[in-house]
mmCIF file of C-alpha atoms in Angstrom:
data_model
loop_
_atom_site.group_PDB
_atom_site.id
_atom_site.type_symbol
_atom_site.label_atom_id
_atom_site.label_comp_id
_atom_site.label_asym_id
_atom_site.label_seq_id
_atom_site.Cartn_x
_atom_site.Cartn_y
_atom_site.Cartn_z
ATOM 1 C CA MET A 27 -19.156 14.488 14.208
ATOM 2 C CA PRO A 28 -19.377 18.214 13.344
ATOM 3 C CA THR A 29 -16.567 19.854 11.437
ATOM 4 C CA HIS A 30 -15.549 23.472 11.039
ATOM 5 C CA SER A 31 -15.809 23.257 7.285
ATOM 6 C CA LYS A 32 -16.758 20.537 4.856
ATOM 7 C CA PRO A 33 -13.773 19.472 2.699
ATOM 8 C CA LEU A 34 -13.997 20.284 -0.989
ATOM 9 C CA LEU A 35 -13.681 17.236 -3.228
ATOM 10 C CA PHE A 36 -12.302 17.340 -6.729
ATOM 11 C CA VAL A 37 -11.991 14.085 -8.654
ATOM 12 C CA LEU A 38 -9.151 13.978 -11.148
ATOM 13 C CA ALA A 39 -9.378 11.850 -14.270
ATOM 14 C CA ALA A 40 -6.752 11.483 -16.955
ATOM 15 C CA SER A 41 -8.797 13.551 -19.390
ATOM 16 C CA THR A 42 -9.860 16.206 -16.877
ATOM 17 C CA ALA A 43 -8.040 19.482 -16.309
ATOM 18 C CA ILE A 44 -8.847 21.340 -13.094
ATOM 19 C CA SER A 45 -7.746 24.918 -12.648
ATOM 20 C CA THR A 46 -5.361 25.355 -9.743
ATOM 21 C CA ALA A 47 -7.166 28.614 -9.023
ATOM 22 C CA SER A 48 -10.046 26.514 -7.685
ATOM 23 C CA LEU A 49 -7.890 25.421 -4.753
ATOM 24 C CA ALA A 50 -7.570 27.904 -1.913
ATOM 25 C CA GLN A 51 -4.120 28.635 -0.536
ATOM 26 C CA ALA A 52 -4.984 30.725 2.503
ATOM 27 C CA ASN A 53 -3.956 30.049 6.101
ATOM 28 C CA GLY A 54 -6.098 27.444 7.776
ATOM 29 C CA GLU A 55 -6.293 25.235 4.678
ATOM 30 C CA LEU A 56 -4.524 22.201 3.288
ATOM 31 C CA ASN A 57 -4.427 21.131 -0.367
ATOM 32 C CA LEU A 58 -4.219 17.341 -0.476
ATOM 33 C CA TYR A 59 -3.419 15.314 -3.595
ATOM 34 C CA SER A 60 -4.397 11.708 -2.861
ATOM 35 C CA SER A 61 -4.456 8.407 -4.736
ATOM 36 C CA ARG A 62 -5.975 6.630 -1.737
ATOM 37 C CA HIS A 63 -9.458 5.744 -2.977
ATOM 38 C CA TYR A 64 -11.095 4.661 0.269
ATOM 39 C CA ASP A 65 -14.342 6.314 1.365
ATOM 40 C CA THR A 66 -13.488 5.498 4.970
ATOM 41 C CA ASP A 67 -10.636 8.045 4.840
ATOM 42 C CA GLU A 68 -13.278 10.774 5.098
ATOM 43 C CA ARG A 69 -13.212 10.304 8.856
ATOM 44 C CA LEU A 70 -9.467 10.913 8.929
ATOM 45 C CA TYR A 71 -9.936 14.223 7.153
ATOM 46 C CA SER A 72 -12.948 15.397 9.135
ATOM 47 C CA GLU A 73 -11.321 14.635 12.470
ATOM 48 C CA PHE A 74 -8.187 16.543 11.466
ATOM 49 C CA THR A 75 -10.360 19.530 10.562
ATOM 50 C CA GLU A 76 -12.271 19.224 13.837
ATOM 51 C CA ALA A 77 -9.044 19.135 15.834
ATOM 52 C CA THR A 78 -7.191 21.914 14.010
ATOM 53 C CA GLY A 79 -9.720 24.080 12.172
ATOM 54 C CA ILE A 80 -7.737 23.439 8.975
ATOM 55 C CA THR A 81 -9.976 22.786 5.949
ATOM 56 C CA ILE A 82 -8.832 20.062 3.571
ATOM 57 C CA ASN A 83 -9.248 20.716 -0.163
ATOM 58 C CA ARG A 84 -8.731 17.440 -1.975
ATOM 59 C CA ILE A 85 -7.846 16.253 -5.449
ATOM 60 C CA GLU A 86 -8.039 12.518 -6.082
ATOM 61 C CA GLY A 87 -6.486 10.583 -8.935
ATOM 62 C CA LYS A 88 -4.130 7.808 -9.857
ATOM 63 C CA ALA A 89 -0.659 8.199 -8.428
ATOM 64 C CA ASP A 90 1.133 8.701 -11.744
ATOM 65 C CA GLU A 91 -1.440 11.286 -12.836
ATOM 66 C CA LEU A 92 -0.981 13.255 -9.641
ATOM 67 C CA ILE A 93 2.810 13.136 -9.819
ATOM 68 C CA THR A 94 2.736 14.269 -13.455
ATOM 69 C CA ARG A 95 0.324 17.048 -12.554
ATOM 70 C CA MET A 96 2.577 18.288 -9.748
ATOM 71 C CA GLN A 97 5.551 18.300 -12.114
ATOM 72 C CA ALA A 98 3.605 20.310 -14.683
ATOM 73 C CA GLU A 99 2.410 22.794 -12.078
ATOM 74 C CA GLY A 100 5.959 23.346 -10.870
ATOM 75 C CA ALA A 101 6.510 26.189 -8.412
ATOM 76 C CA ASN A 102 2.878 27.269 -8.903
ATOM 77 C CA SER A 103 1.481 23.982 -7.616
ATOM 78 C CA PRO A 104 -1.080 24.418 -4.836
ATOM 79 C CA ALA A 105 -0.353 20.897 -3.530
ATOM 80 C CA ASP A 106 0.657 20.705 0.125
ATOM 81 C CA VAL A 107 0.646 16.923 0.651
ATOM 82 C CA LEU A 108 0.789 13.878 -1.625
ATOM 83 C CA LEU A 109 -0.722 10.649 -0.282
ATOM 84 C CA THR A 110 -0.322 7.435 -2.235
ATOM 85 C CA VAL A 111 -0.032 3.661 -1.941
ATOM 86 C CA ASP A 112 3.079 1.505 -2.327
ATOM 87 C CA THR A 113 6.713 2.330 -1.675
ATOM 88 C CA SER A 114 7.581 2.400 -5.371
ATOM 89 C CA ARG A 115 5.130 5.244 -5.976
ATOM 90 C CA LEU A 116 6.450 7.214 -3.009
ATOM 91 C CA GLU A 117 9.973 6.813 -4.359
ATOM 92 C CA ARG A 118 8.745 7.767 -7.837
ATOM 93 C CA ALA A 119 7.372 11.013 -6.411
ATOM 94 C CA LYS A 120 10.696 11.721 -4.757
ATOM 95 C CA ASP A 121 12.630 11.026 -7.950
ATOM 96 C CA ALA A 122 10.239 13.324 -9.843
ATOM 97 C CA GLY A 123 11.168 16.189 -7.519
ATOM 98 C CA VAL A 124 7.638 16.820 -6.264
ATOM 99 C CA LEU A 125 8.388 16.226 -2.566
ATOM 100 C CA GLN A 126 10.614 18.014 -0.074
ATOM 101 C CA SER A 127 12.598 17.005 3.005
ATOM 102 C CA ILE A 128 11.120 18.015 6.346
ATOM 103 C CA ASP A 129 12.216 18.002 9.967
ATOM 104 C CA SER A 130 9.673 16.547 12.371
ATOM 105 C CA ALA A 131 10.606 15.123 15.746
ATOM 106 C CA VAL A 132 7.129 13.574 15.947
ATOM 107 C CA LEU A 133 7.521 11.609 12.713
ATOM 108 C CA GLU A 134 11.109 10.641 13.474
ATOM 109 C CA GLU A 135 10.056 9.266 16.851
ATOM 110 C CA ARG A 136 6.862 7.491 15.830
ATOM 111 C CA ILE A 137 7.510 6.103 12.335
ATOM 112 C CA PRO A 138 10.093 3.260 12.240
ATOM 113 C CA ALA A 139 13.223 4.124 10.273
ATOM 114 C CA ASN A 140 12.643 1.442 7.627
ATOM 115 C CA LEU A 141 9.195 2.902 6.898
ATOM 116 C CA GLN A 142 10.456 6.346 5.994
ATOM 117 C CA ASP A 143 12.596 7.870 3.289
ATOM 118 C CA ASN A 144 16.265 8.296 4.128
ATOM 119 C CA ASP A 145 15.957 12.011 3.258
ATOM 120 C CA ASN A 146 12.659 12.485 5.124
ATOM 121 C CA GLN A 147 10.736 13.168 1.928
ATOM 122 C CA TRP A 148 8.092 10.496 2.555
ATOM 123 C CA PHE A 149 6.767 8.534 5.521
ATOM 124 C CA GLY A 150 4.687 5.364 5.769
ATOM 125 C CA PHE A 151 1.447 5.623 7.764
ATOM 126 C CA SER A 152 -0.187 2.225 7.264
ATOM 127 C CA GLN A 153 0.948 -1.222 6.199
ATOM 128 C CA ARG A 154 -0.444 -4.269 4.425
ATOM 129 C CA ALA A 155 1.319 -7.612 4.662
ATOM 130 C CA ARG A 156 1.530 -9.405 1.309
ATOM 131 C CA ILE A 157 0.975 -13.009 2.276
ATOM 132 C CA ILE A 158 0.191 -16.476 0.935
ATOM 133 C CA PHE A 159 -3.402 -17.768 0.878
ATOM 134 C CA TYR A 160 -4.399 -21.323 -0.041
ATOM 135 C CA ASP A 161 -7.313 -23.704 -0.492
ATOM 136 C CA LYS A 162 -7.356 -25.765 2.706
ATOM 137 C CA ALA A 163 -9.088 -28.700 0.988
ATOM 138 C CA ASP A 164 -6.458 -29.114 -1.720
ATOM 139 C CA VAL A 165 -3.237 -27.922 -0.080
ATOM 140 C CA THR A 166 -2.077 -29.839 2.985
ATOM 141 C CA GLU A 167 1.480 -28.456 2.928
ATOM 142 C CA PRO A 168 1.303 -24.797 1.896
ATOM 143 C CA PRO A 169 4.466 -22.873 1.000
ATOM 144 C CA MET A 170 5.873 -21.294 4.137
ATOM 145 C CA ASP A 171 7.867 -18.591 2.403
ATOM 146 C CA TYR A 172 7.966 -16.731 -0.913
ATOM 147 C CA VAL A 173 10.861 -18.846 -2.199
ATOM 148 C CA ALA A 174 8.759 -22.002 -1.868
ATOM 149 C CA LEU A 175 6.191 -20.638 -4.343
ATOM 150 C CA ALA A 176 8.680 -21.651 -7.045
ATOM 151 C CA ASP A 177 8.836 -25.276 -5.862
ATOM 152 C CA PRO A 178 7.820 -27.599 -8.757
ATOM 153 C CA LYS A 179 5.434 -29.437 -6.436
ATOM 154 C CA TYR A 180 3.097 -26.450 -6.767
ATOM 155 C CA LYS A 181 3.036 -26.608 -10.575
ATOM 156 C CA GLY A 182 -0.319 -25.492 -11.979
ATOM 157 C CA MET A 183 -1.543 -24.251 -8.602
ATOM 158 C CA VAL A 184 -0.529 -20.583 -8.268
ATOM 159 C CA CYS A 185 -2.546 -17.480 -9.139
ATOM 160 C CA HIS A 186 -0.921 -14.049 -9.153
ATOM 161 C CA ARG A 187 -1.412 -10.516 -10.413
ATOM 162 C CA SER A 188 0.280 -9.221 -13.548
ATOM 163 C CA SER A 189 3.827 -7.897 -13.639
ATOM 164 C CA SER A 190 2.524 -4.408 -14.411
ATOM 165 C CA ASN A 191 0.986 -4.138 -10.941
ATOM 166 C CA VAL A 192 3.022 -2.216 -8.361
ATOM 167 C CA TYR A 193 2.372 -4.845 -5.672
ATOM 168 C CA SER A 194 3.973 -7.486 -7.905
ATOM 169 C CA GLN A 195 6.873 -5.193 -8.740
ATOM 170 C CA THR A 196 7.571 -4.267 -5.125
ATOM 171 C CA LEU A 197 7.428 -7.883 -3.950
ATOM 172 C CA LEU A 198 10.007 -8.934 -6.543
ATOM 173 C CA ALA A 199 12.057 -5.841 -5.687
ATOM 174 C CA ALA A 200 12.080 -7.025 -2.056
ATOM 175 C CA VAL A 201 13.152 -10.516 -3.141
ATOM 176 C CA ILE A 202 16.030 -8.874 -5.011
ATOM 177 C CA GLU A 203 17.022 -6.888 -1.923
ATOM 178 C CA ASN A 204 16.856 -9.922 0.382
ATOM 179 C CA HIS A 205 18.241 -12.651 -1.897
ATOM 180 C CA GLY A 206 20.018 -11.001 -4.845
ATOM 181 C CA GLU A 207 19.104 -10.609 -8.523
ATOM 182 C CA GLU A 208 20.167 -14.083 -9.665
ATOM 183 C CA ALA A 209 18.074 -15.821 -7.000
ATOM 184 C CA ALA A 210 15.184 -13.442 -7.692
ATOM 185 C CA LYS A 211 15.213 -14.309 -11.381
ATOM 186 C CA SER A 212 15.188 -18.046 -10.626
ATOM 187 C CA TRP A 213 12.315 -17.483 -8.219
ATOM 188 C CA ALA A 214 10.281 -15.495 -10.737
ATOM 189 C CA GLN A 215 10.814 -18.181 -13.393
ATOM 190 C CA GLY A 216 9.705 -20.863 -10.954
ATOM 191 C CA VAL A 217 6.534 -18.973 -10.060
ATOM 192 C CA VAL A 218 5.699 -18.511 -13.750
ATOM 193 C CA ASP A 219 6.185 -22.237 -14.260
ATOM 194 C CA ASN A 220 3.695 -22.866 -11.440
ATOM 195 C CA PHE A 221 0.938 -20.561 -12.686
ATOM 196 C CA ALA A 222 -2.552 -22.051 -12.746
ATOM 197 C CA ARG A 223 -3.586 -19.369 -15.283
ATOM 198 C CA GLU A 224 -2.217 -16.246 -16.894
ATOM 199 C CA PRO A 225 -1.949 -13.339 -14.420
ATOM 200 C CA GLU A 226 -5.154 -11.322 -14.230
ATOM 201 C CA GLY A 227 -7.326 -9.294 -11.887
ATOM 202 C CA GLY A 228 -6.751 -7.617 -8.545
ATOM 203 C CA ASP A 229 -6.019 -9.046 -5.122
ATOM 204 C CA THR A 230 -9.661 -9.856 -4.396
ATOM 205 C CA ASP A 231 -9.761 -11.801 -7.669
ATOM 206 C CA GLN A 232 -6.794 -13.894 -6.535
ATOM 207 C CA LEU A 233 -8.734 -14.807 -3.386
ATOM 208 C CA ARG A 234 -11.902 -15.521 -5.348
ATOM 209 C CA GLY A 235 -9.809 -17.859 -7.504
ATOM 210 C CA LEU A 236 -9.292 -20.041 -4.430
ATOM 211 C CA VAL A 237 -13.027 -20.192 -3.789
ATOM 212 C CA SER A 238 -13.889 -20.987 -7.416
ATOM 213 C CA GLY A 239 -11.214 -23.677 -7.726
ATOM 214 C CA GLN A 240 -9.332 -21.785 -10.424
ATOM 215 C CA CYS A 241 -6.192 -21.991 -8.320
ATOM 216 C CA ASP A 242 -5.009 -23.477 -5.032
ATOM 217 C CA ILE A 243 -2.452 -20.884 -3.902
ATOM 218 C CA SER A 244 -2.401 -17.128 -4.293
ATOM 219 C CA ILE A 245 -0.833 -13.970 -2.899
ATOM 220 C CA SER A 246 -2.797 -10.980 -1.660
ATOM 221 C CA ASN A 247 -2.432 -8.015 0.631
ATOM 222 C CA THR A 248 -3.979 -8.790 4.008
ATOM 223 C CA TYR A 249 -6.480 -5.957 3.995
ATOM 224 C CA TYR A 250 -8.464 -7.477 1.128
ATOM 225 C CA PHE A 251 -9.040 -10.625 3.181
ATOM 226 C CA ALA A 252 -9.658 -8.748 6.446
ATOM 227 C CA ARG A 253 -12.228 -6.587 4.656
ATOM 228 C CA ALA A 254 -14.117 -9.736 3.683
ATOM 229 C CA ILE A 255 -14.150 -10.700 7.372
ATOM 230 C CA ARG A 256 -15.544 -7.301 8.399
ATOM 231 C CA LYS A 257 -18.198 -6.930 5.698
ATOM 232 C CA ASP A 258 -19.707 -8.856 2.816
ATOM 233 C CA VAL A 259 -17.496 -9.101 -0.266
ATOM 234 C CA ASP A 260 -19.260 -10.776 -3.177
ATOM 235 C CA GLY A 261 -17.836 -14.159 -4.103
ATOM 236 C CA LEU A 262 -15.545 -14.292 -1.085
ATOM 237 C CA SER A 263 -17.031 -13.639 2.367
ATOM 238 C CA SER A 264 -19.393 -16.619 2.383
ATOM 239 C CA ASP A 265 -16.507 -19.027 1.719
ATOM 240 C CA LEU A 266 -13.730 -17.642 3.922
ATOM 241 C CA ASP A 267 -13.637 -20.850 5.962
ATOM 242 C CA LYS A 268 -12.236 -22.617 2.890
ATOM 243 C CA ILE A 269 -9.148 -20.404 2.836
ATOM 244 C CA GLY A 270 -6.029 -20.743 4.941
ATOM 245 C CA TRP A 271 -3.134 -18.295 5.096
ATOM 246 C CA VAL A 272 0.565 -18.148 5.838
ATOM 247 C CA PHE A 273 2.615 -15.155 6.910
ATOM 248 C CA PRO A 274 5.710 -16.059 4.880
ATOM 249 C CA ALA A 275 9.352 -16.292 5.905
ATOM 250 C CA GLN A 276 8.725 -16.162 9.640
ATOM 251 C CA GLU A 277 12.022 -17.962 10.258
ATOM 252 C CA ALA A 278 13.837 -15.605 7.879
ATOM 253 C CA GLU A 279 13.217 -12.022 6.747
ATOM 254 C CA GLY A 280 9.496 -11.972 7.547
ATOM 255 C CA ALA A 281 6.387 -11.055 5.585
ATOM 256 C CA HIS A 282 6.724 -8.486 2.815
ATOM 257 C CA MET A 283 5.030 -5.214 3.765
ATOM 258 C CA ASN A 284 3.377 -2.707 1.449
ATOM 259 C CA LEU A 285 3.063 0.895 2.576
ATOM 260 C CA SER A 286 0.541 3.639 2.253
ATOM 261 C CA GLY A 287 2.249 6.939 2.929
ATOM 262 C CA GLY A 288 2.846 10.510 1.983
ATOM 263 C CA GLY A 289 5.070 13.542 2.010
ATOM 264 C CA VAL A 290 5.048 17.317 1.864
ATOM 265 C CA ALA A 291 4.873 18.747 -1.658
ATOM 266 C CA ALA A 292 7.992 20.484 -2.958
ATOM 267 C CA HIS A 293 6.284 23.874 -3.281
ATOM 268 C CA ALA A 294 3.700 23.530 -0.510
ATOM 269 C CA PRO A 295 2.060 26.950 0.075
ATOM 270 C CA ASN A 296 0.795 25.742 3.475
ATOM 271 C CA ARG A 297 3.910 23.896 4.605
ATOM 272 C CA ASP A 298 3.260 24.113 8.360
ATOM 273 C CA ASN A 299 -0.253 22.758 7.876
ATOM 274 C CA ALA A 300 1.166 19.974 5.717
ATOM 275 C CA ILE A 301 3.598 18.887 8.413
ATOM 276 C CA ALA A 302 0.827 19.081 11.010
ATOM 277 C CA PHE A 303 -1.325 16.796 8.848
ATOM 278 C CA LEU A 304 1.430 14.191 8.481
ATOM 279 C CA GLU A 305 2.053 14.304 12.223
ATOM 280 C CA TYR A 306 -1.684 13.794 12.786
ATOM 281 C CA LEU A 307 -1.580 10.689 10.555
ATOM 282 C CA ALA A 308 1.062 9.297 12.938
ATOM 283 C CA SER A 309 -1.154 9.859 16.009
ATOM 284 C CA ASP A 310 -2.687 6.908 17.848
ATOM 285 C CA GLN A 311 -6.164 8.079 16.839
ATOM 286 C CA ALA A 312 -5.405 8.163 13.116
ATOM 287 C CA GLN A 313 -3.333 4.987 13.246
ATOM 288 C CA GLN A 314 -6.193 3.087 14.848
ATOM 289 C CA TYR A 315 -8.535 4.328 12.165
ATOM 290 C CA PHE A 316 -6.314 3.110 9.357
ATOM 291 C CA SER A 317 -6.969 -0.318 10.862
ATOM 292 C CA ALA A 318 -10.641 0.107 11.795
ATOM 293 C CA GLY A 319 -11.624 1.943 8.615
ATOM 294 C CA ASN A 320 -9.593 0.103 5.994
ATOM 295 C CA ASP A 321 -8.327 -3.091 7.662
ATOM 296 C CA GLU A 322 -4.665 -2.047 7.496
ATOM 297 C CA PHE A 323 -1.844 -2.513 9.984
ATOM 298 C CA PRO A 324 -0.675 0.666 11.734
ATOM 299 C CA ALA A 325 2.815 1.893 10.931
ATOM 300 C CA VAL A 326 3.397 3.040 14.507
ATOM 301 C CA PRO A 327 4.427 0.152 16.778
ATOM 302 C CA GLY A 328 2.131 -0.710 19.667
ATOM 303 C CA VAL A 329 -1.085 0.714 18.213
ATOM 304 C CA SER A 330 -3.998 -1.707 18.500
ATOM 305 C CA VAL A 331 -5.598 -3.201 15.390
ATOM 306 C CA SER A 332 -9.247 -3.782 14.522
ATOM 307 C CA ASP A 333 -10.952 -7.129 15.188
ATOM 308 C CA SER A 334 -10.914 -8.071 11.494
ATOM 309 C CA VAL A 335 -7.160 -7.517 11.290
ATOM 310 C CA ALA A 336 -6.484 -9.173 14.647
ATOM 311 C CA LYS A 337 -8.097 -12.383 13.351
ATOM 312 C CA LEU A 338 -5.193 -12.782 10.948
ATOM 313 C CA GLY A 339 -2.894 -13.410 13.920
ATOM 314 C CA GLU A 340 0.556 -12.320 15.008
ATOM 315 C CA TYR A 341 3.409 -12.190 12.532
ATOM 316 C CA LYS A 342 6.896 -10.862 11.867
ATOM 317 C CA GLY A 343 7.159 -8.273 9.112
ATOM 318 C CA ASP A 344 10.186 -7.777 6.896
ATOM 319 C CA GLU A 345 12.163 -4.818 8.217
ATOM 320 C CA VAL A 346 14.161 -4.333 5.024
ATOM 321 C CA ASP A 347 14.834 -0.694 4.085
ATOM 322 C CA LEU A 348 11.912 0.126 1.798
ATOM 323 C CA SER A 349 13.815 2.973 0.162
ATOM 324 C CA ALA A 350 16.331 0.370 -1.046
ATOM 325 C CA VAL A 351 13.504 -1.931 -2.172
ATOM 326 C CA ALA A 352 11.936 0.843 -4.248
ATOM 327 C CA LYS A 353 15.197 1.381 -6.120
ATOM 328 C CA ASN A 354 15.067 -2.268 -7.265
ATOM 329 C CA VAL A 355 11.773 -1.858 -9.150
ATOM 330 C CA PRO A 356 13.441 -1.300 -12.582
ATOM 331 C CA ALA A 357 15.484 -4.486 -12.083
ATOM 332 C CA ALA A 358 12.304 -6.308 -11.061
ATOM 333 C CA GLN A 359 10.516 -5.231 -14.231
ATOM 334 C CA LYS A 360 13.472 -6.411 -16.318
ATOM 335 C CA ILE A 361 13.285 -9.834 -14.669
ATOM 336 C CA PHE A 362 9.532 -10.032 -15.252
ATOM 337 C CA ASN A 363 10.114 -9.396 -18.940
ATOM 338 C CA GLU A 364 12.886 -11.973 -19.170
ATOM 339 C CA VAL A 365 10.898 -14.788 -17.556
ATOM 340 C CA GLY A 366 7.667 -14.049 -19.408
ATOM 341 C CA TRP A 367 5.628 -12.963 -16.378
ATOM 342 C CA LYS A 368 2.827 -11.105 -18.195
#
């Protein structure tokens, strides 16, 4: 598909300093700071440019690096939009003062209230359910909710990521919000007691652990599994038939949802373009591509999902206020430390 102008790409590393003068701030442009690392997002950007004539200048980096950079740049920051993954990082950006509140009837109408900041500083645009996967040969009665992961009958069977990972932190923060701190601490201790190995690796590694026999039960975001359905993932795709899955807590709060989202930068020089970009991300076209391009669930209700995602089946997602969940992350980290979840 032709575009009016090819986006400029700047890759940010911790040791790399990029002059803000290299980013244009004229009308018809948008300066995007993004920690989404998916090549498939290129289509999102090119189609926005095709539709609007607005060129996207992009800096990519880890979320904390980008937030720190925006703080250091202050009022001179060229950033118009911050995109990142996980509610805790969106809330961190808000707390750091690098986002601003906006008024958008489009976003208010299309994005569910629990998937947006209470002050309209950030909005969720795609979701990943964090669910339970298991080895079908070894587990005949899989845990049906998160609480059951702490059941002693699963001792020595569970693989999980480390406590330093934001997905782990946000899940425990949601357990705190839904069940209280005391119950959350007991749950975390029970899961630690059931570990098959010390926490290590990413979500794909947890799934590979089921294939290799290293563990019998694990937790992963759905899009890692759906990706292995759609295309070959080494050490996983050829053995997907061995793995079963459970959308947890379907008779209670529902499956825990992780967000990918963004907001308008506090000192956005192209504020109108920034709002237009966020509204575009809430369009049916963009929402469908979050699913087709990266195997995610749309944030906007009623938007169809890709075949790979549809194969996971219907489910009920937790509708807890994610702003409240994000505020529980410090308490979650304290619990992790107390129970020895490395």
